[in-house]
PDB file of C-alpha atoms and ligand atoms in Angstrom:
ATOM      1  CA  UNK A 168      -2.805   0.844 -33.516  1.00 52.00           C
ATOM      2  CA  UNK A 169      -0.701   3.443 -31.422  1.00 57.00           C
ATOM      3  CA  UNK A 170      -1.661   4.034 -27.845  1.00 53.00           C
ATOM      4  CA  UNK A 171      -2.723   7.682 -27.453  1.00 65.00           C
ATOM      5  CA  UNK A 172      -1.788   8.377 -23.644  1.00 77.00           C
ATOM      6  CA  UNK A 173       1.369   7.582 -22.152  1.00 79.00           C
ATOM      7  CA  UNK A 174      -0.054   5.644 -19.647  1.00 82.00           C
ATOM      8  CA  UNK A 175      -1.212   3.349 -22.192  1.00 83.00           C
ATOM      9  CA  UNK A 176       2.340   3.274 -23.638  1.00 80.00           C
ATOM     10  CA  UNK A 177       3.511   2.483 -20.195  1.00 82.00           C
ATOM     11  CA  UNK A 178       1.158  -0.727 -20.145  1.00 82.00           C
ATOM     12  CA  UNK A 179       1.410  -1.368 -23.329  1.00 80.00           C
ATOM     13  CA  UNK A 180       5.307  -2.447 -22.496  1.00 71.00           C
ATOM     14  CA  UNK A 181       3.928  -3.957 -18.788  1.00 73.00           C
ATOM     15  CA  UNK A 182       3.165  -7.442 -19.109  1.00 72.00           C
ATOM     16  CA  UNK A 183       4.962  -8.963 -15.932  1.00 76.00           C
ATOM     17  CA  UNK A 184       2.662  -7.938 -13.298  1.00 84.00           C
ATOM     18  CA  UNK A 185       0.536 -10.646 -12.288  1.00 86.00           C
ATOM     19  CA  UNK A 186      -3.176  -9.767 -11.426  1.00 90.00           C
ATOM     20  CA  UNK A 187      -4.177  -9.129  -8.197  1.00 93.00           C
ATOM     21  CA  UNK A 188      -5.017 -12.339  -6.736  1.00 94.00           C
ATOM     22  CA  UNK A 189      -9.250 -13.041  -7.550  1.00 95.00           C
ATOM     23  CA  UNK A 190      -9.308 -15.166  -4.345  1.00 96.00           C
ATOM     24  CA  UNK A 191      -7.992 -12.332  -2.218  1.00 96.00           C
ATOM     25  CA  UNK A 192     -10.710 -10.098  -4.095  1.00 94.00           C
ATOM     26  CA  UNK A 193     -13.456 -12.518  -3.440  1.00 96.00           C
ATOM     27  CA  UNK A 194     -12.610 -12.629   0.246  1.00 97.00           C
ATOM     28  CA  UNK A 195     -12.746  -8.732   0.357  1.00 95.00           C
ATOM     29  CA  UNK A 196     -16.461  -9.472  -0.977  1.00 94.00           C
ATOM     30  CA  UNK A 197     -16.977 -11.302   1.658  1.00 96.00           C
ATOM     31  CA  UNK A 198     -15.370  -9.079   4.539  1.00 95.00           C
ATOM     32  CA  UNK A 199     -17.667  -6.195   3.197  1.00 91.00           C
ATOM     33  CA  UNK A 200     -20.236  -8.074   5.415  1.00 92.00           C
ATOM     34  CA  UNK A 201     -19.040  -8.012   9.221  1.00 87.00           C
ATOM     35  CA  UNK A 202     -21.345 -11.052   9.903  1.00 92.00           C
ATOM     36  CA  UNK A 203     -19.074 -13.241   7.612  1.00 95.00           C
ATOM     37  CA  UNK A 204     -19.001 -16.764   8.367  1.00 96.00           C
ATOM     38  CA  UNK A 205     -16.026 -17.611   9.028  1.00 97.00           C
ATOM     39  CA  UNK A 206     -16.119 -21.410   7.259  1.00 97.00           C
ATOM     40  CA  UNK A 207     -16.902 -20.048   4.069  1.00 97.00           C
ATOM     41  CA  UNK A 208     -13.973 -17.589   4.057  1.00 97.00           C
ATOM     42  CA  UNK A 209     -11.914 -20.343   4.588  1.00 97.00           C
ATOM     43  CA  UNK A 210     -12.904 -21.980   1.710  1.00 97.00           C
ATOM     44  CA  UNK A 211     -12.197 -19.448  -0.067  1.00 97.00           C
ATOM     45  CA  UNK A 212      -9.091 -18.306   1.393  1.00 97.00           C
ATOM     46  CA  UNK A 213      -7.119 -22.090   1.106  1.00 96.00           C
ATOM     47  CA  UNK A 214      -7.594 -22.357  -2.686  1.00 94.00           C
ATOM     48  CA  UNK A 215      -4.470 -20.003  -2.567  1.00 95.00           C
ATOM     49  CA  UNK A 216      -2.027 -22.127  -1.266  1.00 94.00           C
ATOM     50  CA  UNK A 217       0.710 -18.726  -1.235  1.00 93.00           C
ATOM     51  CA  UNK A 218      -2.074 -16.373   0.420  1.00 95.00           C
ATOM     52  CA  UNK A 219      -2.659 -19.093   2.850  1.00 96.00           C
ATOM     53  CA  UNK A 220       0.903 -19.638   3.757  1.00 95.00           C
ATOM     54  CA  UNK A 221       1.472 -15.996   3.717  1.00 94.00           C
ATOM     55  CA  UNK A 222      -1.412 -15.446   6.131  1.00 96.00           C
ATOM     56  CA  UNK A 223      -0.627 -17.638   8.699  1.00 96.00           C
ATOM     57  CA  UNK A 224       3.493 -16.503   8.703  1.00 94.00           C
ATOM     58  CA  UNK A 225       2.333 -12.762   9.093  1.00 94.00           C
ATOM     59  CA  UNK A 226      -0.739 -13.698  11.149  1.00 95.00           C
ATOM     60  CA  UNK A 227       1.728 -15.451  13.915  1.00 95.00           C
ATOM     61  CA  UNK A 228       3.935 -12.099  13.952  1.00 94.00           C
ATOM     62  CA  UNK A 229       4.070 -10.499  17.373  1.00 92.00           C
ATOM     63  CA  UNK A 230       2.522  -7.222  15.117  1.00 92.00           C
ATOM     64  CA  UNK A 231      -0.343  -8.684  15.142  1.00 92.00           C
ATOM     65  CA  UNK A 232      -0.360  -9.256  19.367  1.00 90.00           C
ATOM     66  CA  UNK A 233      -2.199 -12.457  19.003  1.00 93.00           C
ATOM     67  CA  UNK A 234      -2.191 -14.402  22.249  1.00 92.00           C
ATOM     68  CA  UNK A 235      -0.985 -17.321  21.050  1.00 94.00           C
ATOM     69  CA  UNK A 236       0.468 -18.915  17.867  1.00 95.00           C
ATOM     70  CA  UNK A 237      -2.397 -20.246  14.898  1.00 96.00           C
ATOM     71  CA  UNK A 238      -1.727 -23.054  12.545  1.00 96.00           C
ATOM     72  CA  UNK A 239      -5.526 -22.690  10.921  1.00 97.00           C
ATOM     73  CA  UNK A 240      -6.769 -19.557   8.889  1.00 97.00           C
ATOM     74  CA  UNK A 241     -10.012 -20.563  11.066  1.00 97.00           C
ATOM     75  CA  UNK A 242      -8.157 -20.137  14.057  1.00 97.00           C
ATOM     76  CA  UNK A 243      -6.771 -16.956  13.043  1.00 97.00           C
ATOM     77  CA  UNK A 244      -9.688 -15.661  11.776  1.00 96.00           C
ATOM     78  CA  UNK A 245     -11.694 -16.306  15.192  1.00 95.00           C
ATOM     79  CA  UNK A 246      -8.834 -14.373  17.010  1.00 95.00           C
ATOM     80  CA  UNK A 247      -8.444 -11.573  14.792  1.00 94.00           C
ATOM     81  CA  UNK A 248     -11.198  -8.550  14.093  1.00 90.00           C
ATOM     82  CA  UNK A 249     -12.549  -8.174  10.307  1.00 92.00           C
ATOM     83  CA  UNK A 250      -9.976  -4.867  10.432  1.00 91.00           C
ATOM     84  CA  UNK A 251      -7.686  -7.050  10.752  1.00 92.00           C
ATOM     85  CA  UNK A 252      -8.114 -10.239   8.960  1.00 95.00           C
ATOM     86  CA  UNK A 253      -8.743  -7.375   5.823  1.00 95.00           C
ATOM     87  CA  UNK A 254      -5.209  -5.945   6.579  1.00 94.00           C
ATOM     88  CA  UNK A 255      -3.408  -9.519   6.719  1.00 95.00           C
ATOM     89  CA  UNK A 256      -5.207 -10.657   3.783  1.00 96.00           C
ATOM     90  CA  UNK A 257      -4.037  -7.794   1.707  1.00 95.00           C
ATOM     91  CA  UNK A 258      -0.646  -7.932   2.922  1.00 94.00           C
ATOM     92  CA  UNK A 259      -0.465 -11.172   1.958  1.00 94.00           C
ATOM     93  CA  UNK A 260      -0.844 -10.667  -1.724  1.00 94.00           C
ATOM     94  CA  UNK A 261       1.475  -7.980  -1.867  1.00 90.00           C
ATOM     95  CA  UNK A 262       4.756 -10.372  -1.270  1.00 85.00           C
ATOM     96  CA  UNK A 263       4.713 -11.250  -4.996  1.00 86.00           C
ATOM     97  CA  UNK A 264       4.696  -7.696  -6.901  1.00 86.00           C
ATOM     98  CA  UNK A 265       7.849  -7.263  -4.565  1.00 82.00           C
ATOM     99  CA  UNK A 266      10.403  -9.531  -5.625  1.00 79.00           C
ATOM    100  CA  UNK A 267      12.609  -7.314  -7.521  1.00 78.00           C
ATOM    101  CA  UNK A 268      14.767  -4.522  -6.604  1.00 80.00           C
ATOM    102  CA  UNK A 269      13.079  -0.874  -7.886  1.00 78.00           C
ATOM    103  CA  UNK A 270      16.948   0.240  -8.921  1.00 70.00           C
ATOM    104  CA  UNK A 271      15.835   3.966  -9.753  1.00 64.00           C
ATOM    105  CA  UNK A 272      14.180   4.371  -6.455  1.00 71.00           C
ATOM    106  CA  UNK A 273      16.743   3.207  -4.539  1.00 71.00           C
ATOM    107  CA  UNK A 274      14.473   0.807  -3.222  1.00 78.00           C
ATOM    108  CA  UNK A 275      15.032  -3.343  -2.103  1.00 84.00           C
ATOM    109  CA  UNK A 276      12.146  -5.488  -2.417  1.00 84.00           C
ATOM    110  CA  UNK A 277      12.565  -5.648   1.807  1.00 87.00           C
ATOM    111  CA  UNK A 278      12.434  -1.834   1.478  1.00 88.00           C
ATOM    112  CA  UNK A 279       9.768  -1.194  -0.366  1.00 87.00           C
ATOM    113  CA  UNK A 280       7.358  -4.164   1.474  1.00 90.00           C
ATOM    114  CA  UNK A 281       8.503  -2.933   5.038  1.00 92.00           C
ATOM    115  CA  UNK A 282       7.724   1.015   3.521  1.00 93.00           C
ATOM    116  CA  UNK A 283       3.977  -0.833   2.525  1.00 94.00           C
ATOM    117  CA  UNK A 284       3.022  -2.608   5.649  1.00 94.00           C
ATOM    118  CA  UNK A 285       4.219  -0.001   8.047  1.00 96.00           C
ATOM    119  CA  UNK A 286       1.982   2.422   5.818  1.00 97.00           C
ATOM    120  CA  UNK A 287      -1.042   0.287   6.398  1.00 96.00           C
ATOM    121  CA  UNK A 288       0.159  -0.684  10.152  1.00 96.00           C
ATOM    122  CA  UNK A 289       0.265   3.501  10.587  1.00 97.00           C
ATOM    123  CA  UNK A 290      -3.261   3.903   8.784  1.00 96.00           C
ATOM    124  CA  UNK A 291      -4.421   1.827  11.316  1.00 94.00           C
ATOM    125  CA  UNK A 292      -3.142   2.801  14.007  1.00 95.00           C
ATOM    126  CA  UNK A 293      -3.793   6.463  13.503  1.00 96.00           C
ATOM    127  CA  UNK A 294      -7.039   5.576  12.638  1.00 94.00           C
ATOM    128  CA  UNK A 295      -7.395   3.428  16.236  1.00 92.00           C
ATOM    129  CA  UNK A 296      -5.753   6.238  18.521  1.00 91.00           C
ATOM    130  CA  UNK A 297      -8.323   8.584  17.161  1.00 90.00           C
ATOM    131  CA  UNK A 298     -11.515   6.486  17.410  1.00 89.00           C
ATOM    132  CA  UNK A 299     -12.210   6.652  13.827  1.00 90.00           C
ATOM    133  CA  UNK A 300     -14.446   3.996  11.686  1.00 88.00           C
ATOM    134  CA  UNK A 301     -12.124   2.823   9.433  1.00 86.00           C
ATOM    135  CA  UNK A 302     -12.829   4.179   5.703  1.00 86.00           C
ATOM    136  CA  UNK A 303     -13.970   1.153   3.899  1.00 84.00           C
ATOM    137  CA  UNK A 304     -10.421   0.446   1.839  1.00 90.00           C
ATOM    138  CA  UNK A 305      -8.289   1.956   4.144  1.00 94.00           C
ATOM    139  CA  UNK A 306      -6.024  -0.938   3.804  1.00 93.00           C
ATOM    140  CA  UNK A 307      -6.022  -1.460   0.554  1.00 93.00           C
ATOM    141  CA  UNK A 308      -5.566   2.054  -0.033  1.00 96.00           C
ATOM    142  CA  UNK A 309      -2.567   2.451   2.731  1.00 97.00           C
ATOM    143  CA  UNK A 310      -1.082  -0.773   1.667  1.00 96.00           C
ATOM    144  CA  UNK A 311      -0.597  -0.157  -1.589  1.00 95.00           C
ATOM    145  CA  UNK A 312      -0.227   3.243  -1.995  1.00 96.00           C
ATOM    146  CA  UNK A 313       3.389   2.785  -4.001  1.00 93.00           C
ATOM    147  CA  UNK A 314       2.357   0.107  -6.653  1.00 92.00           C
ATOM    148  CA  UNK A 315       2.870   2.251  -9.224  1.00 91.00           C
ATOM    149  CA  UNK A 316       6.698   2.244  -8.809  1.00 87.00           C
ATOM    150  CA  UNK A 317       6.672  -0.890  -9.141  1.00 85.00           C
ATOM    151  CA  UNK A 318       5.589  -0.863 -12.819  1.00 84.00           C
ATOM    152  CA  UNK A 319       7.477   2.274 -13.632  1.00 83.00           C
ATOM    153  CA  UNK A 320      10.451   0.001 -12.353  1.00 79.00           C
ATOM    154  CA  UNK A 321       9.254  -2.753 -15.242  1.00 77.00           C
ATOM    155  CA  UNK A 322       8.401  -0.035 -18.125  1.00 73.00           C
ATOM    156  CA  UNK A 323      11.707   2.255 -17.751  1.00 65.00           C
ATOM    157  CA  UNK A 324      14.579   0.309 -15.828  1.00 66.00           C
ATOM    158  CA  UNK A 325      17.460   2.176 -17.263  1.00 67.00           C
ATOM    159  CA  UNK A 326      15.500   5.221 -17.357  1.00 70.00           C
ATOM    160  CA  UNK A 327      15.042   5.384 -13.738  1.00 67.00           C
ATOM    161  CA  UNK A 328      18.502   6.027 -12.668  1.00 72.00           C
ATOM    162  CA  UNK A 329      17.517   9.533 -14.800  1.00 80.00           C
ATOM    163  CA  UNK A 330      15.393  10.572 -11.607  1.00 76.00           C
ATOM    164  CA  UNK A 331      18.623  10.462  -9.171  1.00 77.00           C
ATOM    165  CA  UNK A 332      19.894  12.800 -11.535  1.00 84.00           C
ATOM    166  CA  UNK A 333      17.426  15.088 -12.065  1.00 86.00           C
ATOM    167  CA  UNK A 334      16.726  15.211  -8.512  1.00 81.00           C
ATOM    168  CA  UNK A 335      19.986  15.775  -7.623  1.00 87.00           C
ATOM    169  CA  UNK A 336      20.428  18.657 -10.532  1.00 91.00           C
ATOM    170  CA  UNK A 337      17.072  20.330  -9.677  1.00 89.00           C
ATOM    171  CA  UNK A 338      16.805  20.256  -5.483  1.00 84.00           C
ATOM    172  CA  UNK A 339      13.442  22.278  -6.102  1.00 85.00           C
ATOM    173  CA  UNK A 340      11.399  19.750  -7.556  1.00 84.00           C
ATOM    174  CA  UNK A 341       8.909  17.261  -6.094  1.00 79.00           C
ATOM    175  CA  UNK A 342       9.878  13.820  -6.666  1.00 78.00           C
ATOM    176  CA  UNK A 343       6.397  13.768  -8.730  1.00 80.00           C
ATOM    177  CA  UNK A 344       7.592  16.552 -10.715  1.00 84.00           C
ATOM    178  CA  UNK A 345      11.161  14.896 -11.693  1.00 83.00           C
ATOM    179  CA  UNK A 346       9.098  11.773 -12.559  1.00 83.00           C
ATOM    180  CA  UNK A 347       6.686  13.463 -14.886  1.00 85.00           C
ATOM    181  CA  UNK A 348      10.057  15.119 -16.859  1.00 86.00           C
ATOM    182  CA  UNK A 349      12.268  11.848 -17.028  1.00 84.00           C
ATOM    183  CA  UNK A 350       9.334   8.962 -17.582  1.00 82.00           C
ATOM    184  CA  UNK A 351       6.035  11.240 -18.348  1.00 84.00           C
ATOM    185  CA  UNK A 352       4.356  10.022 -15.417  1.00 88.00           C
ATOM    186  CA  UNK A 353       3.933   9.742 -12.062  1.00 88.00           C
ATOM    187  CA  UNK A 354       4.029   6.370  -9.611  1.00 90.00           C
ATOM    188  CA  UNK A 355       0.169   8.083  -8.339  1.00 94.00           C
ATOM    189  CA  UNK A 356      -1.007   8.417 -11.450  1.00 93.00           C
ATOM    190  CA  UNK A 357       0.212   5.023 -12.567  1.00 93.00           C
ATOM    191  CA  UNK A 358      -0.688   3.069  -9.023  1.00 94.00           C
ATOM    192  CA  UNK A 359      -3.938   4.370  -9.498  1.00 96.00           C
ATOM    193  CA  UNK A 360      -4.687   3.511 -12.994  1.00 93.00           C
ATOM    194  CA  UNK A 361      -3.265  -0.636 -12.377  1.00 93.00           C
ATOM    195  CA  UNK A 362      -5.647  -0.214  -9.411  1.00 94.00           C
ATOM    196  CA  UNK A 363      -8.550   0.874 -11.447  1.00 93.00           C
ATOM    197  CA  UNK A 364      -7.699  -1.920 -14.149  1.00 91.00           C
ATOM    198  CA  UNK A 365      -7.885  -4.676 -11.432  1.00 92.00           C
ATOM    199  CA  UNK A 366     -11.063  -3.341 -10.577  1.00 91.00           C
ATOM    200  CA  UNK A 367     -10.701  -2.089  -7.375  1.00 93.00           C
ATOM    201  CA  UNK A 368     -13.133   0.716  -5.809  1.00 93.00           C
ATOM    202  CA  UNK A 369     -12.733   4.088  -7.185  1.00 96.00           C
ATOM    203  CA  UNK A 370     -12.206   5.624  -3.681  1.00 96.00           C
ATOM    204  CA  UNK A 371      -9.303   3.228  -3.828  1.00 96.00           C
ATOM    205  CA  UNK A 372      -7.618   3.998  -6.591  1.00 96.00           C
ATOM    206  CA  UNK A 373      -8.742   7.960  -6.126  1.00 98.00           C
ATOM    207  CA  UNK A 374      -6.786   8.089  -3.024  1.00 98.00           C
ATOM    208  CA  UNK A 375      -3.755   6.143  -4.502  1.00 98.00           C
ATOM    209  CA  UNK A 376      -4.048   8.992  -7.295  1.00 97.00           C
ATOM    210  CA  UNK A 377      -3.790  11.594  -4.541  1.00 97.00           C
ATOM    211  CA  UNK A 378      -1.503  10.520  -2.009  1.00 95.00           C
ATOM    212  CA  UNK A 379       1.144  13.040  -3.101  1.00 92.00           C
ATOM    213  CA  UNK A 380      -1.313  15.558  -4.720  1.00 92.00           C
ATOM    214  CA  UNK A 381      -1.439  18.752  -2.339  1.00 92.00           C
ATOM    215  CA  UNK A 382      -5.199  19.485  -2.987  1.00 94.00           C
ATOM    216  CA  UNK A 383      -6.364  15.929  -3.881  1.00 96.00           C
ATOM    217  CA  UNK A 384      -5.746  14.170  -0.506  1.00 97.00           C
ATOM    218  CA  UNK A 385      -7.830  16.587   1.192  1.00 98.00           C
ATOM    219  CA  UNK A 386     -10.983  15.766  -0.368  1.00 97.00           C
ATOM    220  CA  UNK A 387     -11.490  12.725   0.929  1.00 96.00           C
ATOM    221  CA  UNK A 388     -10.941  11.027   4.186  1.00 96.00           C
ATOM    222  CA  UNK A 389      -9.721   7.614   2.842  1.00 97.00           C
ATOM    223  CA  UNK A 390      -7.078  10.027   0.955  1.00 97.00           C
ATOM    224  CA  UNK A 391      -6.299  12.243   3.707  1.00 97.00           C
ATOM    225  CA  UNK A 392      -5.221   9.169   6.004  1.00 97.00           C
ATOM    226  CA  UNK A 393      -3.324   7.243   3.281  1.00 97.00           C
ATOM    227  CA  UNK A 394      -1.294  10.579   2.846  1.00 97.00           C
ATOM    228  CA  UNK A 395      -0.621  11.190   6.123  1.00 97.00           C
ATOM    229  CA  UNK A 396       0.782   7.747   7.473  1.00 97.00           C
ATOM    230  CA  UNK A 397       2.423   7.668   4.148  1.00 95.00           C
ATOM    231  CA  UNK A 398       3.922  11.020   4.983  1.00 94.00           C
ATOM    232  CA  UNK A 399       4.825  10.032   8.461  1.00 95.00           C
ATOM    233  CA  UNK A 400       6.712   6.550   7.436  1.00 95.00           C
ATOM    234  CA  UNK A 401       8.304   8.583   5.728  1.00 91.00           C
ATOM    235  CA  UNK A 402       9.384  10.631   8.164  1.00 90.00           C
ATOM    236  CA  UNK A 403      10.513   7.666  10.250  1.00 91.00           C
ATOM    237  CA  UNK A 404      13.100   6.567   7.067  1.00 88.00           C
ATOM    238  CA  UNK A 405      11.265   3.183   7.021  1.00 88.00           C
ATOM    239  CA  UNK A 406      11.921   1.521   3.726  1.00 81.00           C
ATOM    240  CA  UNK A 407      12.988   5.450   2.802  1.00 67.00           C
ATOM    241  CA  UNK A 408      14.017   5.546  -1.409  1.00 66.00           C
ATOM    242  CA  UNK A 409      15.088   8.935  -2.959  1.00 60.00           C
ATOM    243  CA  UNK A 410      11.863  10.269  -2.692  1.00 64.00           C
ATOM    244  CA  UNK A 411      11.212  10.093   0.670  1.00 64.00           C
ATOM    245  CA  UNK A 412      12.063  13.618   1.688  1.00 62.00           C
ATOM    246  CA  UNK A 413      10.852  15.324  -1.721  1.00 62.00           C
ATOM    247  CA  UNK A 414       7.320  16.100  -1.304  1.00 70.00           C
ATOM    248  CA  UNK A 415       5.246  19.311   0.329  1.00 76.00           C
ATOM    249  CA  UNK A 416       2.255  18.215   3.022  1.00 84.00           C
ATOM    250  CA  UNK A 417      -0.837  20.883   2.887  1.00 91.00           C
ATOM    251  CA  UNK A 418      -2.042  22.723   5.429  1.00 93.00           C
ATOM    252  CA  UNK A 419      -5.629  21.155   6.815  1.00 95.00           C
ATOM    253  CA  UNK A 420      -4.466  17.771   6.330  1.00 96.00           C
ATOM    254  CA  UNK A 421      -4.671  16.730   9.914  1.00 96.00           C
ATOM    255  CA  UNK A 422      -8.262  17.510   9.703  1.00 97.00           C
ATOM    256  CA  UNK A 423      -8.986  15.928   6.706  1.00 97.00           C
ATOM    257  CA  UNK A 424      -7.749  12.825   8.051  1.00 97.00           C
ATOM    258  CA  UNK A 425      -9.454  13.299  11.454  1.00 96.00           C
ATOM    259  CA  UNK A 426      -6.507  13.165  13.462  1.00 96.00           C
ATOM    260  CA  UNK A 427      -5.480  15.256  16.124  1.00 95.00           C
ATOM    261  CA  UNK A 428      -2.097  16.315  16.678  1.00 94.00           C
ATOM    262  CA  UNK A 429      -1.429  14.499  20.207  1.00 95.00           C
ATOM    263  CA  UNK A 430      -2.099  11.191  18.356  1.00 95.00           C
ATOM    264  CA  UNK A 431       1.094  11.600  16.112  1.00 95.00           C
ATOM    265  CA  UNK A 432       4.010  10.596  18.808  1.00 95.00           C
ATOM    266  CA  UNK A 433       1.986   7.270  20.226  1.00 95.00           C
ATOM    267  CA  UNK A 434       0.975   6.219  16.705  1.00 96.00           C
ATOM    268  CA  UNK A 435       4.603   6.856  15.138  1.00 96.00           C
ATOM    269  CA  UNK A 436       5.963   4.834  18.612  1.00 97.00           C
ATOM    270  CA  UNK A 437       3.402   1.807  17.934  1.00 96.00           C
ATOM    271  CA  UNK A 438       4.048   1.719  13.899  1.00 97.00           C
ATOM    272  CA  UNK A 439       7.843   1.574  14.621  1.00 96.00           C
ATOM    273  CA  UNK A 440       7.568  -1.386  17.448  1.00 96.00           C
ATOM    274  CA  UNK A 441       4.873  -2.800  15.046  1.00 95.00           C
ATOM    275  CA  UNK A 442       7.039  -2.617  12.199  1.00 95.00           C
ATOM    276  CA  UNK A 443      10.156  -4.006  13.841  1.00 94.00           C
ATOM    277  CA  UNK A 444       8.290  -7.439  14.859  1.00 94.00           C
ATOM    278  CA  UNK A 445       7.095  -7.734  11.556  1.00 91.00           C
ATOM    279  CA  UNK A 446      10.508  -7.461  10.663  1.00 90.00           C
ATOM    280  CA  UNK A 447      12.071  -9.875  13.175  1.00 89.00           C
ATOM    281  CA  UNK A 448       9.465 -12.136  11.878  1.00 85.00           C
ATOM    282  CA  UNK A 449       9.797 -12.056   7.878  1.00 81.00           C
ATOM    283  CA  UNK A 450      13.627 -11.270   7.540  1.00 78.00           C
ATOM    284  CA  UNK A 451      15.366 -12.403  10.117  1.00 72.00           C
TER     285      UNK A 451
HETATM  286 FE1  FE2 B 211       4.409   7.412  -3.045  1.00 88.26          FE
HETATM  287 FE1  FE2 B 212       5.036   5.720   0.025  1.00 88.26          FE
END
């Protein structure tokens, strides 16, 4: 039977992306509840031997200003808040959809993860300076904002280096709009719907959807703050492909985020210093 839509085309052809990790989902279960017990998340946790591993290298990471070095996910999970242990725990999954260069992006696996983690290190710390409660997913959301080029990297390959191109041809279009004319479909649109299939929130996936959509990321806070540190890592050129300066920002999106202006220059000065020792720490 034909697929009708292209996105079903696209993952028709996608079957190299390995599911997001159920033990990392079931621990997100868990950290809904901010009296978790600790013991049981372990359990949970260790049955991923690569989570676990990942966990405690990124956990140890001067990013993550704990005052001294763990060798236990119980240790690290008594130091650490739930905001945290969410944001490590996530981060730790996303090592393994980034092992391959994105070659029509531009983009290195190191570029692309550094791009992700300072996006969820600037949701968060946006989100801090302004004495916000953290949206639900905000991590989840921030971190993986850019999944989708990841499986437009897998379902075109040679038809990627079409979007250089393009881009180059038509300096007026959004990156979204050169993507929609050389593949049919956006990295949004796409992120969104492999986030929907592995059953994550719809706020998640909604604000995934919208991170480059003008009038979408205003509707909702969780969007509105993905968007914006997404915009503003941008801005700083880390992990920076050939899209990184071809997008419009609305008007009113400060306030749909709840963020003030004044707490731009601190939280763009603590993502960078944050991102660097996460650097120093997984690539040196
Ligand atoms: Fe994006
Ligand atoms: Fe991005």
């Amino acid at each position: 039977m034909r697929p009708d839509t292209v996105l079903d085309q696209i993952f028709e052809k996608v079957d190299r992306i390995p599911n997001f990790p159920e033990t990392a989902q079931r621990a997100l279960r868990l950290l809904q509840d901010e009296e978790v017990d600790f013991r049981e998340l372990e359990k949970v946790v260790r049955h991923d031997a690569a989570i676990t591993a990942n966990f405690l290298k990124l956990v140890n990471s001067a990013a993550f200003g704990l005052p001294r070095k763990v060798n236990t996910l119980l240790q690290a999970f008594s130091l650490l808040g739930i905001n945290q242990i969410k944001f490590v725990l996530i981060a730790s999954c996303l090592g393994q959809y980034l092992k391959e260069p994105i070659k029509g992006y531009n983009l290195s696996p190191q570029d692309i993860w550094m791009h992700s983690m300072a996006c969820g290190l600037m949701a968060e710390t946006l989100a801090h300076r302004a004495g916000l409660h953290r949206p639900e997913n905000l991590y989840t959301a921030a971190l993986l904002h850019d999944i989708g080029k990841i499986v437009l990297g897998l379902y075109v390959e040679g038809e990627l280096e079409k979007l250089e191109e393009t881009l180059e041809k038509n300096p007026e279009l959004t990156f979204m709009q050169a993507e929609w004319l050389v593949l049919g479909a956006d990295h949004a649109i796409v992120g969104a719907e492999l986030l929907r299939r592995w059953e994550f929130p719809r706020e998640v996936y909604f604000a995934v959807r919208a991170h480059h959509d003008e009038s979408l990321m205003l509707q909702t806070h969780l969007a509105a703050l993905t968007a914006l540190a997404n915009a503003l890592v941008n801005l700083m050129g880390i992990g920076a492909g050939v899209d990184t300066f071809a997008y419009h920002l609305p008007e009113g999106l400060l306030e749909a985020a709840k963020v003030t202006e004044k707490d731009l220059y601190p939280a763009i000065v603590e993502t960078f210093e944050k991102a660097e020792a996460l650097k120093a720490t997984l690539f040196a």
